[in-house]
Tab-separated table of C-alpha atoms in Angstrom:
chain	number	residue	atom	x	y	z
A	27	UNK	CA	0.000	0.000	0.000
A	28	UNK	CA	2.786	2.417	0.904
A	29	UNK	CA	4.620	1.658	-2.329
A	30	UNK	CA	1.468	2.317	-4.336
A	31	UNK	CA	0.819	5.626	-2.573
A	32	UNK	CA	4.395	6.714	-3.266
A	33	UNK	CA	3.899	5.907	-6.956
A	34	UNK	CA	0.672	7.895	-6.986
A	35	UNK	CA	2.355	10.828	-5.261
A	36	UNK	CA	5.034	10.804	-7.941
A	37	UNK	CA	2.273	11.220	-10.540
A	38	UNK	CA	0.907	14.353	-8.852
A	39	UNK	CA	3.479	16.822	-10.282
A	40	UNK	CA	2.987	15.708	-13.944
A	41	UNK	CA	-0.791	15.901	-13.499
A	42	UNK	CA	-0.635	19.439	-12.129
A	43	UNK	CA	1.872	20.430	-14.808
A	44	UNK	CA	-0.444	19.262	-17.574
A	45	UNK	CA	-3.522	20.915	-16.070
A	46	UNK	CA	-1.885	24.283	-15.437
A	47	UNK	CA	-0.038	24.257	-18.777
A	48	UNK	CA	-3.282	23.840	-20.737
A	49	UNK	CA	-4.991	26.708	-18.895
A	50	UNK	CA	-1.910	28.941	-19.087
A	51	UNK	CA	-1.422	28.540	-22.834
A	52	UNK	CA	-5.135	29.067	-23.504
A	53	UNK	CA	-4.994	32.353	-21.587
A	54	UNK	CA	-1.628	33.294	-23.101
A	55	UNK	CA	-3.010	32.850	-26.632
A	56	UNK	CA	-6.143	34.876	-25.876
A	57	UNK	CA	-6.313	38.363	-27.459
A	58	UNK	CA	-3.689	40.512	-25.771
A	59	UNK	CA	-1.942	37.631	-24.041
A	60	UNK	CA	-1.628	36.892	-20.354
A	61	UNK	CA	-1.358	40.576	-19.375
A	62	UNK	CA	-4.180	41.984	-21.489
A	63	UNK	CA	-6.594	42.314	-18.587
A	64	UNK	CA	-4.110	44.302	-16.521
A	65	UNK	CA	-2.981	46.719	-19.223
A	66	UNK	CA	-6.143	47.360	-21.235
A	67	UNK	CA	-8.863	47.163	-18.616
A	68	UNK	CA	-9.042	50.867	-17.810
A	69	UNK	CA	-8.565	53.462	-20.563
A	70	UNK	CA	-8.172	56.218	-17.954
A	71	UNK	CA	-5.191	54.547	-16.278
A	72	UNK	CA	-2.505	57.016	-15.289
A	73	UNK	CA	0.960	56.583	-16.844
A	74	UNK	CA	2.547	55.760	-13.482
A	75	UNK	CA	-0.087	53.069	-12.806
A	76	UNK	CA	0.471	51.566	-16.227
A	77	UNK	CA	4.226	51.588	-15.688
A	78	UNK	CA	3.845	49.759	-12.350
A	79	UNK	CA	1.704	47.074	-13.976
A	80	UNK	CA	4.078	46.661	-16.906
A	81	UNK	CA	7.012	46.253	-14.530
A	82	UNK	CA	5.053	43.692	-12.513
A	83	UNK	CA	4.140	41.662	-15.608
A	84	UNK	CA	7.666	41.732	-17.009
A	85	UNK	CA	9.121	40.753	-13.652
A	86	UNK	CA	6.636	37.922	-13.113
A	87	UNK	CA	6.186	36.539	-16.635
A	88	UNK	CA	8.756	38.118	-18.942
A	89	UNK	CA	6.219	39.063	-21.621
A	90	UNK	CA	9.001	39.663	-24.138
A	91	UNK	CA	10.010	35.995	-23.827
A	92	UNK	CA	8.418	32.941	-25.552
A	93	UNK	CA	5.245	31.609	-23.958
A	94	UNK	CA	6.947	28.464	-22.688
A	95	UNK	CA	9.422	30.675	-20.802
A	96	UNK	CA	6.510	32.717	-19.415
A	97	UNK	CA	4.886	29.522	-18.165
A	98	UNK	CA	8.096	28.279	-16.534
A	99	UNK	CA	8.593	31.629	-14.802
A	100	UNK	CA	5.032	31.556	-13.476
A	101	UNK	CA	5.521	27.937	-12.389
A	102	UNK	CA	8.652	28.860	-10.452
A	103	UNK	CA	6.669	31.580	-8.675
A	104	UNK	CA	3.722	29.406	-7.603
A	105	UNK	CA	5.729	26.275	-6.806
A	106	UNK	CA	6.669	25.617	-3.157
A	107	UNK	CA	10.080	24.512	-4.479
A	108	UNK	CA	12.043	27.190	-6.288
A	109	UNK	CA	15.588	28.002	-7.305
A	110	UNK	CA	17.622	30.797	-5.760
A	111	UNK	CA	21.195	32.033	-6.064
A	112	UNK	CA	23.738	31.668	-3.301
A	113	UNK	CA	24.612	34.796	-1.365
A	114	UNK	CA	27.536	35.690	0.837
A	115	UNK	CA	25.265	35.481	3.903
A	116	UNK	CA	24.287	31.835	3.312
A	117	UNK	CA	25.593	29.506	6.057
A	118	UNK	CA	27.298	27.265	3.483
A	119	UNK	CA	29.176	30.192	1.940
A	120	UNK	CA	30.168	31.633	5.314
A	121	UNK	CA	31.388	28.236	6.543
A	122	UNK	CA	33.462	27.753	3.372
A	123	UNK	CA	34.966	31.229	3.733
A	124	UNK	CA	35.879	30.548	7.364
A	125	UNK	CA	37.421	27.231	6.354
A	126	UNK	CA	39.454	28.946	3.604
A	127	UNK	CA	40.769	31.469	6.109
A	128	UNK	CA	42.111	28.638	8.278
A	129	UNK	CA	43.879	26.832	5.418
A	130	UNK	CA	47.692	27.086	5.424
A	131	UNK	CA	49.415	28.765	2.470
A	132	UNK	CA	50.494	26.643	-0.483
A	133	UNK	CA	54.058	25.649	-1.339
A	134	UNK	CA	54.522	28.881	-3.291
A	135	UNK	CA	53.431	30.973	-0.312
A	136	UNK	CA	50.135	32.023	-1.919
A	137	UNK	CA	46.785	31.626	-0.061
A	138	UNK	CA	45.009	28.321	-0.590
A	139	UNK	CA	42.077	28.327	-3.020
A	140	UNK	CA	38.713	28.164	-1.209
A	141	UNK	CA	36.182	25.498	-2.109
A	142	UNK	CA	33.624	28.157	-3.086
A	143	UNK	CA	34.754	30.781	-5.581
A	144	UNK	CA	32.932	34.057	-6.363
A	145	UNK	CA	31.609	32.576	-9.609
A	146	UNK	CA	29.912	29.765	-7.687
A	147	UNK	CA	27.509	32.303	-6.171
A	148	UNK	CA	25.778	32.519	-9.568
A	149	UNK	CA	24.725	28.867	-9.349
A	150	UNK	CA	21.099	28.038	-8.508
A	151	UNK	CA	20.006	25.836	-5.643
A	152	UNK	CA	16.594	24.360	-4.781
A	153	UNK	CA	14.841	26.031	-1.862
A	154	UNK	CA	11.500	25.682	-0.076
A	155	UNK	CA	9.440	28.849	-0.230
A	156	UNK	CA	5.941	30.220	0.151
A	157	UNK	CA	4.060	29.953	-3.175
A	158	UNK	CA	3.676	33.372	-4.780
A	159	UNK	CA	0.256	33.445	-6.457
A	160	UNK	CA	0.671	37.058	-7.520
A	161	UNK	CA	-1.604	40.061	-7.147
A	162	UNK	CA	-5.103	40.744	-8.405
A	163	UNK	CA	-5.027	44.278	-9.805
A	164	UNK	CA	-8.792	44.098	-10.359
A	165	UNK	CA	-9.377	43.688	-6.615
A	166	UNK	CA	-6.160	45.309	-5.448
A	167	UNK	CA	-5.221	42.405	-3.171
A	168	UNK	CA	-2.822	39.429	-3.210
A	169	UNK	CA	-4.330	36.348	-4.831
A	170	UNK	CA	-3.257	34.179	-1.889
A	171	UNK	CA	-5.479	36.208	0.446
A	172	UNK	CA	-8.466	35.908	-1.901
A	173	UNK	CA	-8.054	32.137	-2.230
A	174	UNK	CA	-7.496	31.737	1.525
A	175	UNK	CA	-10.813	33.513	2.185
A	176	UNK	CA	-12.863	31.710	-0.482
A	177	UNK	CA	-11.505	28.152	-0.233
A	178	UNK	CA	-12.742	27.396	3.326
A	179	UNK	CA	-16.260	28.465	2.322
A	180	UNK	CA	-16.397	26.034	-0.606
A	181	UNK	CA	-14.818	23.235	1.443
A	182	UNK	CA	-17.420	23.828	4.156
A	183	UNK	CA	-20.241	23.485	1.610
A	184	UNK	CA	-18.713	20.276	0.229
A	185	UNK	CA	-18.087	18.750	3.663
A	186	UNK	CA	-21.688	19.400	4.666
A	187	UNK	CA	-23.418	18.333	1.455
A	188	UNK	CA	-21.387	15.252	0.458
A	189	UNK	CA	-21.750	13.273	3.738
A	190	UNK	CA	-25.425	14.238	3.855
A	191	UNK	CA	-25.929	12.995	0.291
A	192	UNK	CA	-24.155	9.714	1.080
A	193	UNK	CA	-26.065	9.131	4.318
A	194	UNK	CA	-29.461	9.703	2.697
A	195	UNK	CA	-28.544	7.728	-0.420
A	196	UNK	CA	-27.257	4.693	1.475
A	197	UNK	CA	-30.303	4.573	3.733
A	198	UNK	CA	-32.694	4.958	0.801
A	199	UNK	CA	-30.784	2.425	-1.322
A	200	UNK	CA	-30.997	-0.147	1.471
A	201	UNK	CA	-34.742	0.369	1.866
A	202	UNK	CA	-35.302	-0.026	-1.871
A	203	UNK	CA	-33.109	-3.126	-2.110
A	204	UNK	CA	-34.941	-4.793	0.791
A	205	UNK	CA	-38.294	-4.089	-0.890
A	206	UNK	CA	-37.338	-4.751	-4.477
A	207	UNK	CA	-40.297	-4.717	-6.856
A	208	UNK	CA	-42.691	-3.127	-4.345
A	209	UNK	CA	-44.725	0.027	-4.857
A	210	UNK	CA	-42.324	1.884	-2.552
A	211	UNK	CA	-39.366	0.808	-4.685
A	212	UNK	CA	-40.977	2.024	-7.909
A	213	UNK	CA	-42.121	5.293	-6.339
A	214	UNK	CA	-38.723	6.135	-4.870
A	215	UNK	CA	-36.981	5.174	-8.124
A	216	UNK	CA	-39.185	7.596	-10.034
A	217	UNK	CA	-38.587	10.393	-7.520
A	218	UNK	CA	-34.810	9.954	-7.521
A	219	UNK	CA	-34.720	9.820	-11.322
A	220	UNK	CA	-36.684	13.080	-11.481
A	221	UNK	CA	-34.400	14.760	-8.941
A	222	UNK	CA	-31.337	13.613	-10.842
A	223	UNK	CA	-32.682	15.233	-14.015
A	224	UNK	CA	-33.467	18.677	-12.575
A	225	UNK	CA	-30.684	21.304	-13.000
A	226	UNK	CA	-29.457	22.893	-9.789
A	227	UNK	CA	-29.732	26.457	-11.090
A	228	UNK	CA	-33.473	25.986	-11.670
A	229	UNK	CA	-33.969	24.485	-8.214
A	230	UNK	CA	-31.961	27.331	-6.662
A	231	UNK	CA	-34.162	29.969	-8.280
A	232	UNK	CA	-37.335	28.108	-7.266
A	233	UNK	CA	-36.224	27.789	-3.642
A	234	UNK	CA	-35.416	31.491	-3.466
A	235	UNK	CA	-38.672	32.395	-5.202
A	236	UNK	CA	-40.911	30.358	-2.887
A	237	UNK	CA	-39.015	29.951	0.404
A	238	UNK	CA	-37.145	33.273	0.561
A	239	UNK	CA	-39.668	35.617	-1.032
A	240	UNK	CA	-41.948	37.879	0.982
A	241	UNK	CA	-44.774	37.260	-1.495
A	242	UNK	CA	-44.810	33.532	-0.621
A	243	UNK	CA	-42.956	31.996	2.338
A	244	UNK	CA	-40.271	34.247	3.822
A	245	UNK	CA	-38.638	31.402	5.750
A	246	UNK	CA	-34.987	31.518	4.716
A	247	UNK	CA	-32.580	34.321	3.764
A	248	UNK	CA	-31.712	34.847	0.125
A	249	UNK	CA	-27.986	35.624	0.124
A	250	UNK	CA	-24.823	35.369	2.172
A	251	UNK	CA	-23.703	33.155	5.026
A	252	UNK	CA	-24.658	35.389	7.968
A	253	UNK	CA	-26.717	38.445	8.840
A	254	UNK	CA	-25.050	41.850	8.809
A	255	UNK	CA	-24.909	41.965	12.621
A	256	UNK	CA	-23.459	38.445	12.942
A	257	UNK	CA	-20.134	39.795	14.209
A	258	UNK	CA	-21.835	41.058	17.389
A	259	UNK	CA	-23.693	37.787	18.054
A	260	UNK	CA	-22.599	35.230	20.657
A	261	UNK	CA	-21.328	31.999	19.141
A	262	UNK	CA	-24.048	29.740	20.598
A	263	UNK	CA	-27.788	30.500	20.944
A	264	UNK	CA	-28.983	31.590	24.380
A	265	UNK	CA	-31.850	33.187	26.266
A	266	UNK	CA	-31.390	36.724	27.554
A	267	UNK	CA	-33.590	39.339	29.191
A	268	UNK	CA	-34.341	40.716	25.723
A	269	UNK	CA	-35.454	37.290	24.508
A	270	UNK	CA	-33.934	34.475	22.481
A	271	UNK	CA	-30.679	35.173	20.624
A	272	UNK	CA	-29.993	32.712	17.828
A	273	UNK	CA	-26.220	33.137	17.958
A	274	UNK	CA	-23.610	33.075	15.200
A	275	UNK	CA	-23.644	29.287	14.704
A	276	UNK	CA	-27.410	28.968	14.375
A	277	UNK	CA	-27.491	31.978	12.040
A	278	UNK	CA	-24.820	30.368	9.828
A	279	UNK	CA	-26.729	27.052	9.671
A	280	UNK	CA	-29.928	28.967	8.908
A	281	UNK	CA	-28.271	30.619	5.896
A	282	UNK	CA	-26.832	27.289	4.694
A	283	UNK	CA	-30.119	25.376	4.439
A	284	UNK	CA	-31.040	26.332	0.863
A	285	UNK	CA	-27.494	26.093	-0.594
A	286	UNK	CA	-26.972	22.664	0.997
A	287	UNK	CA	-30.286	21.429	-0.409
A	288	UNK	CA	-29.251	22.528	-3.905
A	289	UNK	CA	-25.848	20.858	-3.633
A	290	UNK	CA	-27.197	17.652	-2.089
A	291	UNK	CA	-30.337	16.646	-3.945
A	292	UNK	CA	-28.894	15.663	-7.333
A	293	UNK	CA	-25.916	13.801	-5.841
A	294	UNK	CA	-28.224	12.066	-3.390
A	295	UNK	CA	-30.512	10.939	-6.204
A	296	UNK	CA	-27.624	9.511	-8.220
A	297	UNK	CA	-25.992	7.817	-5.232
A	298	UNK	CA	-29.232	6.217	-4.046
A	299	UNK	CA	-29.727	4.516	-7.403
A	300	UNK	CA	-26.109	3.385	-7.357
A	301	UNK	CA	-26.418	2.045	-3.794
A	302	UNK	CA	-29.605	0.172	-4.678
A	303	UNK	CA	-28.020	-1.504	-7.704
A	304	UNK	CA	-24.810	-2.440	-5.868
A	305	UNK	CA	-26.727	-3.874	-2.920
A	306	UNK	CA	-29.026	-5.924	-5.153
A	307	UNK	CA	-26.000	-7.420	-6.924
A	308	UNK	CA	-24.463	-8.477	-3.627
A	309	UNK	CA	-27.721	-9.813	-2.161
A	310	UNK	CA	-27.794	-12.327	-5.024
A	311	UNK	CA	-24.141	-13.326	-4.592
A	312	UNK	CA	-22.993	-16.745	-3.368
A	313	UNK	CA	-21.433	-15.464	-0.134
A	314	UNK	CA	-24.783	-13.951	0.919
A	315	UNK	CA	-26.604	-17.224	0.272
A	316	UNK	CA	-23.927	-19.012	2.303
A	317	UNK	CA	-24.370	-16.568	5.188
A	318	UNK	CA	-28.119	-17.133	5.152
A	319	UNK	CA	-27.629	-20.904	5.019
A	320	UNK	CA	-25.519	-20.674	8.187
A	321	UNK	CA	-28.516	-19.193	9.974
A	322	UNK	CA	-27.267	-15.623	10.354
A	323	UNK	CA	-29.883	-12.983	11.032
A	324	UNK	CA	-31.065	-11.029	7.991
A	325	UNK	CA	-29.826	-7.793	9.531
A	326	UNK	CA	-26.330	-9.257	9.950
A	327	UNK	CA	-26.360	-10.587	6.385
A	328	UNK	CA	-27.481	-7.233	5.027
A	329	UNK	CA	-25.216	-4.840	6.899
A	330	UNK	CA	-22.118	-6.906	7.713
A	331	UNK	CA	-21.773	-8.855	4.470
A	332	UNK	CA	-23.760	-7.386	1.569
A	333	UNK	CA	-23.504	-3.714	2.502
A	334	UNK	CA	-19.731	-3.664	3.022
A	335	UNK	CA	-19.086	-5.097	-0.433
A	336	UNK	CA	-21.518	-2.577	-1.892
A	337	UNK	CA	-19.326	0.296	-0.695
A	338	UNK	CA	-16.732	-0.231	-3.439
A	339	UNK	CA	-18.705	1.483	-6.259
A	340	UNK	CA	-19.794	4.232	-3.850
A	341	UNK	CA	-16.161	4.960	-2.993
A	342	UNK	CA	-15.193	4.833	-6.656
A	343	UNK	CA	-17.745	7.412	-7.693
A	344	UNK	CA	-16.754	9.941	-5.013
A	345	UNK	CA	-13.705	10.813	-7.126
A	346	UNK	CA	-16.037	11.921	-9.922
A	347	UNK	CA	-18.576	13.517	-7.587
A	348	UNK	CA	-16.118	15.980	-6.061
A	349	UNK	CA	-15.395	17.810	-9.359
A	350	UNK	CA	-19.116	17.723	-10.153
A	351	UNK	CA	-19.952	19.244	-6.781
A	352	UNK	CA	-17.311	21.927	-7.301
A	353	UNK	CA	-19.034	22.752	-10.594
A	354	UNK	CA	-22.349	22.796	-8.747
A	355	UNK	CA	-20.833	25.122	-6.166
A	356	UNK	CA	-20.117	27.582	-8.980
A	357	UNK	CA	-23.860	27.797	-9.660
A	358	UNK	CA	-25.024	27.727	-6.053
A	359	UNK	CA	-22.510	30.275	-4.788
A	360	UNK	CA	-23.403	32.742	-7.529
A	361	UNK	CA	-27.161	32.317	-7.099
A	362	UNK	CA	-27.048	32.664	-3.303
A	363	UNK	CA	-24.280	35.282	-3.235
A	364	UNK	CA	-21.820	33.132	-1.274
A	365	UNK	CA	-18.212	34.264	-1.554
A	366	UNK	CA	-16.584	30.909	-2.233
A	367	UNK	CA	-14.257	29.561	-4.901
A	368	UNK	CA	-17.099	29.170	-7.401
A	369	UNK	CA	-18.151	32.809	-7.196
A	370	UNK	CA	-14.515	33.900	-7.191
A	371	UNK	CA	-13.907	31.909	-10.386
A	372	UNK	CA	-16.889	33.403	-12.225
A	373	UNK	CA	-15.989	36.942	-11.152
A	374	UNK	CA	-12.389	36.418	-12.277
A	375	UNK	CA	-13.549	35.098	-15.659
A	376	UNK	CA	-15.835	38.073	-16.318
A	377	UNK	CA	-13.201	40.535	-15.106
A	378	UNK	CA	-10.459	38.777	-17.110
A	379	UNK	CA	-8.388	38.429	-13.970
A	380	UNK	CA	-6.025	35.832	-15.433
A	381	UNK	CA	-3.753	35.774	-12.387
A	382	UNK	CA	-6.674	34.701	-10.235
A	383	UNK	CA	-7.930	32.169	-12.801
A	384	UNK	CA	-4.550	30.442	-12.913
A	385	UNK	CA	-4.404	30.203	-9.130
A	386	UNK	CA	-7.926	28.783	-8.858
A	387	UNK	CA	-7.030	26.163	-11.480
A	388	UNK	CA	-3.944	25.187	-9.490
A	389	UNK	CA	-5.841	24.879	-6.203
A	390	UNK	CA	-8.639	22.866	-7.853
A	391	UNK	CA	-6.073	20.497	-9.358
A	392	UNK	CA	-4.457	19.904	-5.975
A	393	UNK	CA	-7.859	19.115	-4.452
A	394	UNK	CA	-8.691	16.713	-7.309
A	395	UNK	CA	-5.509	14.642	-7.010
A	396	UNK	CA	-5.958	14.584	-3.225
A	397	UNK	CA	-9.444	13.135	-3.742
A	398	UNK	CA	-7.994	10.370	-5.921
A	399	UNK	CA	-5.507	9.430	-3.203
A	400	UNK	CA	-8.216	9.356	-0.533
A	401	UNK	CA	-10.380	7.153	-2.754
A	402	UNK	CA	-7.536	4.644	-3.143
A	403	UNK	CA	-7.127	4.483	0.627
A	404	UNK	CA	-10.881	4.010	0.977
A	405	UNK	CA	-10.779	0.998	-1.363
A	406	UNK	CA	-8.349	-0.834	0.902
A	407	UNK	CA	-10.349	-0.005	4.035
A	408	UNK	CA	-13.694	-1.097	2.566
A	409	UNK	CA	-12.436	-4.320	0.971
A	410	UNK	CA	-9.339	-6.103	2.353
A	411	UNK	CA	-9.131	-8.103	-0.884
A	412	UNK	CA	-7.964	-4.955	-2.688
A	413	UNK	CA	-4.180	-4.998	-2.936
A	414	UNK	CA	-1.852	-2.447	-4.481
A	415	UNK	CA	1.343	-4.445	-4.209
């Protein structure tokens, strides 16, 4: 298992290289190149502002160089491993200089040659560094700050909706498999198929129109993750002399109800049909008939034997669900006005903020390959027969 994970980790850099290279060269070959959005966005830009942006672009990308060189320069900036020149203050250089000072003179009376010469300082060495994602001139802030603010919001939505979708789907799939061919099975199959077919943007608009509209049912808020006065709220709900205070946590959950419904329903519908089919296949397998012949209780046969083997396709599909849910988050975050990665991506695309688009692509790629690794580990946990040796 460890050997397999090491091999998979070695495939991560080529995967990210390919993903970022495609996006970079598409943006670089767009009209005006990679810096078009920074230089031509505002016709009233002052000469000093334009000069600052031109210097930034030349320093970061080298726009007078070929596009492959521009990509490599950007890659060196965003990579946690970079290359830097030696300086006279480096510990290695200072130690070598001290060692040279202690060396005795040569036979001709001249000082001994040190191991590090002045020309060696021009050599490059690998160093660990903080990734430099650049600056967003459209927003006037570093890209790393924007991503650090938006990424936790999207991860929170995914971590709430995906387990909820799996829990509902597994329970519903088990109920349908136990009652195969019944009226309940046919009814639930029709409902899940209909839910799977409905686009999330349409459901989002309907939920806002009926459940967050004063003309119908003003139950839930329409936008954002908290009320405007959330910063002054206590974290947990409590009773005071003025009455009940919902608190920051309850207010956040209250705002998340509609977005979580929109992110969950289609994945839940798909997963429930998958769980039903996988469980039916295992209920007809030989090992289940053997377990029943031994006199095991039906509940033990269902959950301990059939259900565990049915987890394999559910784990497999999570790798494909995560990118789909990220795409769904783009719709949901923009409809409900949630400042996550999806909304940040759409805003960057409309504003032609290429620096931000490249960084979002990089972060999404890292999350995708991480999901693949977690799925491989889940295979081995769910089914001991799976071996990667």
